[in-house]
Amino acid sequence: PGGGWTTTRPPGSAGVARDPFDGMRQVRDLYDRVLQLHRDLGLVESGPVAEVEVDRDGCEAQGAAEVQSLDKHVAQHQGLHSAMRAVGLELRSSDVLVEVGAGRGRLALGLLQRSSALPAGVVLVERDKARPRNTADAAIADLLADHFPRPSEKRPRRVEAPSPSTSPALLQRLELDVRHLDLGGVSMPGYSPSAGPSSFVVVCKHLCGVGADLAIHMVQRQKHLVRGLCFATCCHHHCQWEDYAGKTWWTESIGMAPADFALAAKCSSWASLRPEPAKDRDLASTRDSKALPSAIALQYAERRFFGRACKSLIDLGRVNGLRMSGFPSACLQRYCESGVTVENTALLAWQQQQQEQEHQEEQELAQELGEQEHQENQELAQEEEEQELEEQQQQQQQQEE
Ligand SMILES: C[S@@+](CC[C@H](N)C(=O)[O-])C[C@H]1O[C@@H](n2cnc3c(N)ncnc32)[C@H](O)[C@@H]1O
């Protein structure tokens, strides 16, 4: 691989540094530190061409021919479902599935189609007011309304509006920024927050950059309601420090500064650099060799690696943020081959069995206390009624006398 800085500037660096090498030196310095960190954290076996190592359990092998014949979205839904199932996040009938940054809602449909149990309801959260064409809403609502059997694998029907059989209560589409999502306010026919023991499973596919951080904060605020989450992250160059969910890890554990985060976020877009045609490569290397000291030049493979490494570091901070806030199981998983999408990392977190049990016991206790209170109220009302009746009888007796 050839090519250096002159063909691809550090994203967003145009016009920032007066000395053209200053910005490049900063990037080179960050590259060296990130490379060292990846070695220290055991994330790479060797050099820049090695794949970042994440837990591959639950990924279904997809050969090139298979990938070609499968719709890429379908392959991703399949991979995310496998990853969820591997950690016990297969949907249950007591769950409410929430897809954030839902777009057409196709991930929710894909998960429903692969699950042996249907959840009590589905909530699609999408910030954009313009509803996309061909949403999966009607197909989801039909599935929920029919409550089995599972249809065969197929792309959602073309629907512009929910079909007459749509039950808005089983499927809810909220036009909302995920940062304002109040899970406690969701109510379904088969579920209400006070009735327990239902719980939310929150998913997203490619909720860009900062959106994933906002979704993490939303889950952290309401973790008593969440059984687990599976977020396929993407577009890390849209992340911003103010909302980042892994600030403590970033600064205290790996000793990076907020400014490093901004640069890492920008450089993360190199993960999807396309191979340069040989012609451009030759030109670039000629220009580079004249313009750029080799100590700070980054080759094409190094830039691609650096982009992926920056994404991984940003995601690892998010994992740590979740681990620190009641999801000790949080981890990263590669859920499909990079030929399907380069954004193939999922962040998973789930309540441990013990936590789940405690949560369920708490809810049952609350329910019991609620029932007890109800019974006490009824007894009180009956006593009052009897007393009233007695008073009436006494009055009547006095009048007769
Ligand atoms: C790249 S699209 C992915 C759509 C869909 N999940 C898919 O895989 O096809 C990201 C979606 O997330 C939505 N989004 C981004 N930030 C959001 C936020 N803060 N709250 C809710 N939705 C958001 C966008 O409007 C967009 O529809």
Coordinates of N, CA and C in Angstrom, one line a residue, residues 11-202:
P11 N -8.8 14.4 8.6 CA -10.2 15.0 8.4 C -10.3 16.3 9.2
G12 N -10.8 17.3 8.5 CA -11.1 18.6 9.2 C -9.9 19.4 9.5
S13 N -8.7 19.0 9.0 CA -7.5 19.7 9.4 C -7.2 20.9 8.4
A14 N -7.9 20.9 7.3 CA -7.6 21.9 6.3 C -7.7 23.3 6.9
G15 N -6.6 24.0 6.7 CA -6.5 25.4 7.1 C -6.4 25.6 8.6
V16 N -6.2 24.6 9.4 CA -6.1 24.8 10.8 C -4.7 25.1 11.2
A17 N -3.7 24.3 10.8 CA -2.3 24.5 11.2 C -1.6 25.4 10.2
R18 N -0.8 26.4 10.7 CA -0.1 27.2 9.7 C 1.0 26.5 9.1
D19 N 1.8 25.8 9.9 CA 2.8 24.9 9.4 C 2.1 23.6 9.0
P20 N 2.2 23.2 7.7 CA 1.4 22.0 7.3 C 1.8 20.8 8.0
F21 N 3.0 20.7 8.6 CA 3.5 19.5 9.3 C 3.0 19.4 10.7
D22 N 2.6 20.6 11.3 CA 2.2 20.6 12.7 C 1.1 19.6 12.9
G23 N 0.0 19.8 12.2 CA -1.2 18.9 12.3 C -0.8 17.5 12.1
M24 N 0.1 17.2 11.1 CA 0.5 15.9 10.8 C 1.3 15.3 12.0
R25 N 2.1 16.1 12.6 CA 2.9 15.6 13.7 C 2.0 15.2 14.9
Q26 N 0.9 16.0 15.1 CA 0.0 15.7 16.2 C -0.7 14.3 15.9
V27 N -1.0 14.2 14.6 CA -1.7 12.9 14.2 C -0.7 11.7 14.4
R28 N 0.5 11.9 14.0 CA 1.5 10.9 14.1 C 1.7 10.5 15.6
D29 N 1.8 11.6 16.4 CA 2.0 11.3 17.9 C 0.8 10.5 18.4
L30 N -0.4 10.9 18.0 CA -1.6 10.2 18.5 C -1.6 8.7 18.0
Y31 N -1.2 8.6 16.7 CA -1.1 7.3 16.1 C -0.2 6.4 16.9
D32 N 1.0 6.9 17.3 CA 2.0 6.1 18.1 C 1.4 5.7 19.4
R33 N 0.7 6.6 20.0 CA 0.1 6.3 21.4 C -1.0 5.3 21.3
V34 N -1.8 5.5 20.2 CA -2.9 4.5 20.0 C -2.4 3.1 19.7
L35 N -1.4 3.1 18.9 CA -0.8 1.8 18.6 C -0.3 1.1 19.9
Q36 N 0.4 1.9 20.7 CA 1.0 1.3 21.9 C -0.2 0.8 22.8
L37 N -1.2 1.7 22.9 CA -2.4 1.3 23.8 C -3.0 0.0 23.3
H38 N -3.1 -0.1 22.0 CA -3.7 -1.4 21.5 C -2.9 -2.6 21.8
R39 N -1.6 -2.4 21.8 CA -0.7 -3.5 22.2 C -0.9 -3.8 23.7
D40 N -0.9 -2.7 24.5 CA -1.0 -2.8 26.0 C -2.3 -3.5 26.4
L41 N -3.3 -3.1 25.7 CA -4.7 -3.7 26.0 C -4.9 -5.0 25.4
G42 N -3.9 -5.5 24.6 CA -4.0 -6.8 24.0 C -5.0 -6.9 22.9
L43 N -5.2 -5.7 22.2 CA -6.2 -5.7 21.1 C -5.6 -6.0 19.7
V44 N -4.3 -5.9 19.6 CA -3.7 -6.3 18.3 C -2.6 -7.3 18.6
E45 N -2.4 -8.3 17.7 CA -1.3 -9.2 17.8 C 0.0 -8.6 17.3
S46 N -0.1 -8.0 16.2 CA 1.1 -7.3 15.7 C 0.7 -6.2 14.8
G47 N 1.6 -5.4 14.4 CA 1.5 -4.3 13.5 C 0.2 -3.8 13.0
P48 N 0.2 -2.8 12.2 CA -1.0 -2.1 11.8 C -2.0 -2.9 10.9
V49 N -1.5 -3.9 10.2 CA -2.4 -4.6 9.3 C -3.3 -5.6 10.1
A50 N -2.9 -5.9 11.3 CA -3.7 -6.9 12.1 C -5.1 -6.4 12.4
E51 N -6.1 -7.3 12.4 CA -7.4 -6.9 12.7 C -7.5 -6.6 14.2
V52 N -8.3 -5.6 14.6 CA -8.5 -5.4 16.0 C -9.3 -6.6 16.5
E53 N -8.8 -7.1 17.6 CA -9.4 -8.3 18.1 C -10.6 -8.0 19.0
V54 N -11.7 -8.5 18.6 CA -12.9 -8.4 19.5 C -13.5 -9.8 19.6
D55 N -14.3 -9.9 20.6 CA -14.9 -11.2 20.9 C -15.8 -11.6 19.6
R56 N -15.5 -12.7 19.0 CA -16.2 -13.1 17.8 C -17.3 -14.1 18.1
D57 N -17.5 -14.5 19.3 CA -18.5 -15.5 19.6 C -19.9 -15.0 19.1
G58 N -20.7 -15.9 18.6 CA -22.0 -15.5 18.2 C -22.1 -15.0 16.8
C59 N -20.9 -14.8 16.1 CA -21.0 -14.3 14.7 C -21.2 -15.5 13.9
E60 N -22.0 -15.4 12.9 CA -22.2 -16.5 12.0 C -21.3 -16.3 10.8
A61 N -20.5 -17.4 10.4 CA -19.6 -17.3 9.3 C -20.4 -17.0 8.0
Q62 N -20.0 -16.1 7.3 CA -20.6 -15.8 6.0 C -19.6 -15.7 4.9
G63 N -19.6 -16.7 4.1 CA -18.6 -16.7 3.0 C -19.0 -15.6 2.0
A64 N -18.0 -15.3 1.1 CA -18.2 -14.2 0.2 C -19.4 -14.4 -0.7
A65 N -19.6 -15.7 -1.2 CA -20.7 -15.9 -2.1 C -22.0 -15.7 -1.3
E66 N -22.0 -16.1 -0.1 CA -23.3 -16.0 0.7 C -23.6 -14.5 0.9
V67 N -22.5 -13.7 1.3 CA -22.7 -12.3 1.5 C -23.2 -11.6 0.3
Q68 N -22.7 -12.0 -0.9 CA -23.1 -11.4 -2.1 C -24.6 -11.6 -2.3
S69 N -25.1 -12.8 -2.0 CA -26.4 -13.2 -2.3 C -27.4 -12.6 -1.2
L70 N -26.9 -12.3 -0.1 CA -27.8 -11.8 1.0 C -27.8 -10.3 0.9
D71 N -29.0 -9.8 1.2 CA -29.1 -8.3 1.4 C -28.2 -8.0 2.5
K72 N -27.4 -6.9 2.4 CA -26.4 -6.6 3.5 C -27.1 -6.3 4.8
H73 N -28.3 -5.7 4.7 CA -29.0 -5.4 5.9 C -29.4 -6.7 6.6
V74 N -29.9 -7.7 5.8 CA -30.3 -9.0 6.3 C -29.1 -9.6 7.0
A75 N -27.9 -9.6 6.4 CA -26.8 -10.2 7.0 C -26.4 -9.5 8.3
Q76 N -26.7 -8.2 8.4 CA -26.4 -7.5 9.7 C -27.4 -7.9 10.7
H77 N -28.7 -8.0 10.3 CA -29.7 -8.4 11.3 C -29.4 -9.8 11.9
Q78 N -29.0 -10.6 10.9 CA -28.6 -12.0 11.3 C -27.5 -12.0 12.3
G79 N -26.5 -11.2 12.0 CA -25.3 -11.1 12.9 C -25.7 -10.6 14.3
L80 N -26.5 -9.5 14.3 CA -26.9 -8.9 15.6 C -27.7 -9.8 16.4
H81 N -28.6 -10.5 15.7 CA -29.5 -11.5 16.4 C -28.6 -12.6 17.0
S82 N -27.6 -13.1 16.3 CA -26.7 -14.1 16.8 C -26.0 -13.6 18.0
A83 N -25.5 -12.4 17.9 CA -24.7 -11.8 19.0 C -25.5 -11.7 20.2
M84 N -26.8 -11.3 20.1 CA -27.7 -11.1 21.2 C -28.0 -12.5 21.8
R85 N -28.3 -13.4 21.0 CA -28.7 -14.7 21.5 C -27.5 -15.3 22.3
A86 N -26.3 -15.1 21.8 CA -25.1 -15.7 22.4 C -25.0 -15.2 23.9
V87 N -25.5 -14.0 24.2 CA -25.3 -13.5 25.6 C -26.6 -13.6 26.3
G88 N -27.6 -14.3 25.8 CA -28.9 -14.4 26.6 C -29.8 -13.3 26.3
L89 N -29.6 -12.5 25.3 CA -30.5 -11.4 25.0 C -31.6 -11.7 23.9
E90 N -31.8 -13.0 23.7 CA -32.9 -13.5 22.8 C -34.2 -12.9 23.4
L91 N -35.1 -12.4 22.5 CA -36.3 -11.7 23.0 C -37.2 -12.7 23.8
R92 N -37.8 -12.2 24.8 CA -38.8 -12.9 25.6 C -40.2 -12.3 25.5
S93 N -41.2 -13.0 25.9 CA -42.5 -12.5 25.7 C -42.8 -11.4 26.7
S94 N -42.0 -11.3 27.8 CA -42.2 -10.2 28.8 C -41.4 -9.0 28.4
D95 N -40.6 -9.0 27.3 CA -39.8 -7.8 26.9 C -40.6 -6.8 26.2
V96 N -40.1 -5.6 26.2 CA -40.5 -4.6 25.2 C -39.2 -4.3 24.4
L97 N -39.3 -4.4 23.1 CA -38.1 -4.2 22.2 C -38.2 -2.7 21.8
V98 N -37.1 -2.0 22.0 CA -37.0 -0.6 21.7 C -35.9 -0.4 20.6
E99 N -36.2 0.0 19.4 CA -35.1 0.3 18.5 C -35.0 1.8 18.4
V100 N -33.8 2.3 18.7 CA -33.5 3.7 18.7 C -32.8 4.1 17.4
G101 N -33.0 5.3 16.9 CA -32.5 5.7 15.5 C -33.0 4.7 14.5
A102 N -34.3 4.4 14.6 CA -34.9 3.3 13.9 C -35.0 3.4 12.4
G103 N -35.1 4.7 11.9 CA -35.3 4.8 10.5 C -36.5 4.0 10.1
R104 N -36.4 3.0 9.2 CA -37.5 2.2 8.7 C -38.0 1.2 9.7
G105 N -37.2 1.0 10.8 CA -37.6 -0.1 11.8 C -37.2 -1.5 11.3
R106 N -36.3 -1.6 10.4 CA -36.0 -2.9 9.8 C -35.3 -3.8 10.8
L107 N -34.5 -3.2 11.6 CA -33.7 -4.1 12.6 C -34.7 -4.8 13.5
A108 N -35.7 -4.0 14.0 CA -36.7 -4.5 14.9 C -37.4 -5.7 14.2
L109 N -37.8 -5.5 13.0 CA -38.5 -6.5 12.2 C -37.6 -7.8 12.1
G110 N -36.3 -7.5 11.7 CA -35.4 -8.6 11.5 C -35.2 -9.4 12.8
L111 N -35.2 -8.8 13.9 CA -35.1 -9.5 15.2 C -36.3 -10.3 15.5
L112 N -37.5 -9.7 15.3 CA -38.7 -10.4 15.6 C -38.8 -11.6 14.7
Q113 N -38.4 -11.5 13.4 CA -38.6 -12.6 12.5 C -37.7 -13.8 12.9
R114 N -36.6 -13.5 13.6 CA -35.7 -14.5 14.0 C -35.9 -15.1 15.5
S115 N -36.8 -14.4 16.2 CA -37.0 -14.8 17.6 C -38.0 -15.9 17.8
S116 N -37.8 -16.8 18.7 CA -38.8 -17.8 18.9 C -40.0 -17.3 19.8
A117 N -39.7 -16.2 20.5 CA -40.8 -15.6 21.3 C -41.0 -14.1 20.8
L118 N -42.2 -13.7 20.7 CA -42.4 -12.3 20.4 C -42.5 -11.4 21.7
P119 N -42.0 -10.2 21.6 CA -42.0 -9.4 22.8 C -43.4 -8.8 23.0
A120 N -43.7 -8.3 24.2 CA -45.0 -7.7 24.5 C -45.3 -6.5 23.7
G121 N -44.3 -5.9 23.1 CA -44.5 -4.7 22.3 C -43.2 -4.2 21.7
V122 N -43.3 -3.3 20.7 CA -42.1 -2.7 20.1 C -42.3 -1.2 20.0
V123 N -41.2 -0.5 20.4 CA -41.2 0.9 20.3 C -40.1 1.4 19.3
L124 N -40.4 2.1 18.3 CA -39.4 2.6 17.4 C -39.2 4.1 17.6
V125 N -38.0 4.5 17.9 CA -37.7 5.9 18.2 C -36.8 6.5 17.1
E126 N -37.3 7.5 16.6 CA -36.6 8.2 15.4 C -36.8 9.7 15.6
R127 N -35.7 10.4 15.5 CA -35.6 11.8 15.7 C -36.2 12.6 14.5
D128 N -35.9 12.0 13.3 CA -36.3 12.7 12.0 C -37.8 12.8 11.9
K129 N -38.3 13.9 11.6 CA -39.8 14.1 11.4 C -40.3 13.4 10.2
A130 N -39.5 13.5 9.1 CA -39.9 13.0 7.8 C -39.9 11.4 7.9
R131 N -41.0 10.8 7.9 CA -41.1 9.4 8.0 C -40.5 8.7 6.7
P132 N -39.6 7.8 6.8 CA -39.1 7.2 5.6 C -40.1 6.4 4.8
R133 N -39.9 6.3 3.5 CA -40.8 5.4 2.8 C -40.5 3.9 3.1
N134 N -41.4 3.1 2.9 CA -41.2 1.6 3.0 C -40.8 1.3 4.5
T135 N -41.5 1.8 5.4 CA -41.1 1.4 6.8 C -41.6 -0.1 7.0
A136 N -41.0 -0.6 8.1 CA -41.4 -2.0 8.4 C -42.6 -2.0 9.4
D137 N -43.1 -0.8 9.7 CA -44.2 -0.7 10.8 C -45.3 -1.7 10.6
A138 N -45.9 -1.7 9.4 CA -47.1 -2.6 9.2 C -46.7 -4.0 9.4
A139 N -45.5 -4.4 8.9 CA -45.1 -5.8 9.0 C -44.9 -6.2 10.5
I140 N -44.3 -5.2 11.3 CA -44.1 -5.5 12.7 C -45.4 -5.6 13.4
A141 N -46.3 -4.6 13.1 CA -47.6 -4.6 13.8 C -48.4 -5.9 13.5
D142 N -48.3 -6.4 12.2 CA -49.1 -7.6 11.9 C -48.5 -8.8 12.6
L143 N -47.2 -8.8 12.7 CA -46.5 -9.9 13.4 C -47.0 -10.0 14.9
L144 N -47.0 -8.8 15.5 CA -47.4 -8.7 16.9 C -48.8 -9.1 17.1
A145 N -49.6 -8.6 16.2 CA -51.1 -8.8 16.3 C -51.4 -10.3 16.1
D146 N -50.7 -10.9 15.2 CA -51.0 -12.4 14.9 C -50.4 -13.2 16.0
H147 N -49.3 -12.7 16.7 CA -48.6 -13.4 17.7 C -48.3 -14.8 17.3
F148 N -47.4 -15.0 16.4 CA -47.0 -16.3 15.8 C -47.9 -16.6 14.7
P149 N -47.6 -17.4 13.7 CA -46.3 -18.0 13.6 C -45.3 -17.1 12.9
R150 N -44.1 -17.4 12.9 CA -43.1 -16.6 12.3 C -43.1 -16.7 10.8
P151 N -43.1 -15.6 10.1 CA -43.1 -15.6 8.6 C -41.7 -16.0 8.2
S152 N -41.6 -16.5 6.9 CA -40.3 -16.9 6.4 C -39.5 -15.6 6.1
E153 N -38.2 -15.7 6.0 CA -37.3 -14.6 5.8 C -37.6 -13.9 4.6
K154 N -38.0 -12.6 4.7 CA -38.2 -11.8 3.5 C -38.1 -10.4 3.8
R155 N -37.9 -9.6 2.8 CA -37.8 -8.1 3.0 C -39.2 -7.6 3.3
P156 N -39.3 -6.5 4.1 CA -40.6 -6.1 4.5 C -41.4 -5.7 3.3
R157 N -42.8 -5.9 3.4 CA -43.6 -5.5 2.3 C -43.5 -4.0 2.1
R158 N -43.9 -3.6 0.9 CA -43.9 -2.1 0.6 C -45.2 -1.6 1.3
V159 N -45.0 -0.8 2.3 CA -46.2 -0.2 2.9 C -45.9 1.3 3.1
E160 N -46.9 2.1 2.8 CA -46.7 3.6 3.0 C -47.3 4.0 4.4
A161 N -48.3 3.2 4.8 CA -49.0 3.6 6.0 C -49.4 2.3 6.7
P162 N -49.6 2.3 8.0 CA -49.9 1.1 8.7 C -51.2 0.5 8.2
S163 N -51.2 -0.9 8.1 CA -52.4 -1.6 7.6 C -53.5 -1.5 8.6
P164 N -54.8 -1.8 8.2 CA -55.9 -1.6 9.1 C -55.7 -2.5 10.3
S165 N -55.0 -3.6 10.2 CA -54.8 -4.5 11.3 C -53.8 -4.0 12.4
T166 N -53.2 -2.8 12.0 CA -52.1 -2.3 12.9 C -52.7 -2.0 14.3
S167 N -52.1 -2.5 15.3 CA -52.5 -2.2 16.7 C -51.5 -1.1 17.2
P168 N -51.9 0.1 17.3 CA -50.9 1.2 17.7 C -50.4 0.9 19.1
A169 N -51.1 0.2 19.9 CA -50.7 -0.1 21.2 C -49.5 -1.0 21.3
L170 N -49.5 -2.0 20.4 CA -48.4 -3.0 20.4 C -47.2 -2.5 19.7
L171 N -47.4 -1.6 18.8 CA -46.2 -1.0 18.1 C -46.4 0.5 18.3
Q172 N -45.4 1.2 18.8 CA -45.4 2.6 18.9 C -44.2 3.2 18.3
R173 N -44.4 4.2 17.4 CA -43.4 5.0 16.8 C -43.3 6.3 17.4
L174 N -42.2 6.6 18.0 CA -42.0 7.9 18.7 C -41.1 8.8 17.9
E175 N -41.6 10.0 17.7 CA -40.8 11.0 17.0 C -40.0 11.8 18.0
L176 N -38.8 11.4 18.3 CA -38.2 11.8 19.5 C -36.7 11.7 19.4
D177 N -36.0 12.6 20.0 CA -34.5 12.5 20.2 C -34.3 11.4 21.3
V178 N -33.4 10.5 21.1 CA -33.3 9.4 22.1 C -32.9 10.0 23.5
R179 N -32.3 11.2 23.5 CA -31.9 11.7 24.8 C -33.1 12.0 25.7
H180 N -34.3 12.1 25.1 CA -35.5 12.4 25.9 C -36.4 11.2 26.1
L181 N -35.9 10.0 25.7 CA -36.8 8.9 25.8 C -37.0 8.4 27.3
D182 N -38.3 8.4 27.7 CA -38.6 8.0 29.0 C -39.3 6.6 29.0
L183 N -38.5 5.6 29.3 CA -39.0 4.2 29.3 C -40.1 4.0 30.2
G184 N -40.0 4.7 31.4 CA -41.1 4.6 32.4 C -42.4 5.0 31.9
G185 N -42.4 5.8 30.9 CA -43.7 6.4 30.4 C -44.3 5.5 29.3
V186 N -43.6 4.4 28.9 CA -44.2 3.5 27.9 C -45.2 2.6 28.4
S187 N -46.3 2.5 27.8 CA -47.4 1.6 28.2 C -47.9 0.8 27.1
M188 N -48.0 -0.5 27.2 CA -48.5 -1.4 26.2 C -49.6 -2.3 26.8
P189 N -50.4 -2.9 25.9 CA -51.5 -3.7 26.5 C -50.9 -4.8 27.4
G190 N -49.8 -5.4 27.0 CA -49.2 -6.5 27.8 C -48.2 -6.0 28.8
Y191 N -48.0 -4.7 28.9 CA -47.0 -4.2 29.7 C -47.3 -2.8 30.3
S192 N -47.0 -2.6 31.5 CA -47.0 -1.2 32.1 C -45.9 -1.2 33.1
P193 N -45.1 -0.2 33.2 CA -43.9 -0.2 34.1 C -44.2 -0.6 35.5
S194 N -45.4 -0.3 36.0 CA -45.7 -0.7 37.4 C -46.1 -2.1 37.6
A195 N -46.5 -2.8 36.4 CA -47.0 -4.1 36.5 C -45.9 -5.2 36.6
G196 N -44.7 -4.9 36.1 CA -43.6 -5.8 36.1 C -44.0 -7.2 35.8
P197 N -43.2 -8.2 35.6 CA -41.7 -8.1 35.5 C -41.2 -7.9 34.1
S198 N -41.9 -7.1 33.3 CA -41.4 -6.9 31.9 C -40.1 -6.0 31.9
S199 N -39.4 -6.0 30.9 CA -38.2 -5.2 30.8 C -37.9 -4.8 29.4
F200 N -37.1 -3.8 29.2 CA -36.8 -3.3 27.9 C -35.5 -3.9 27.3
V201 N -35.5 -4.2 26.1 CA -34.3 -4.6 25.4 C -34.1 -3.5 24.3
V202 N -33.0 -2.7 24.4 CA -32.8 -1.6 23.6 C -31.8 -1.9 22.5

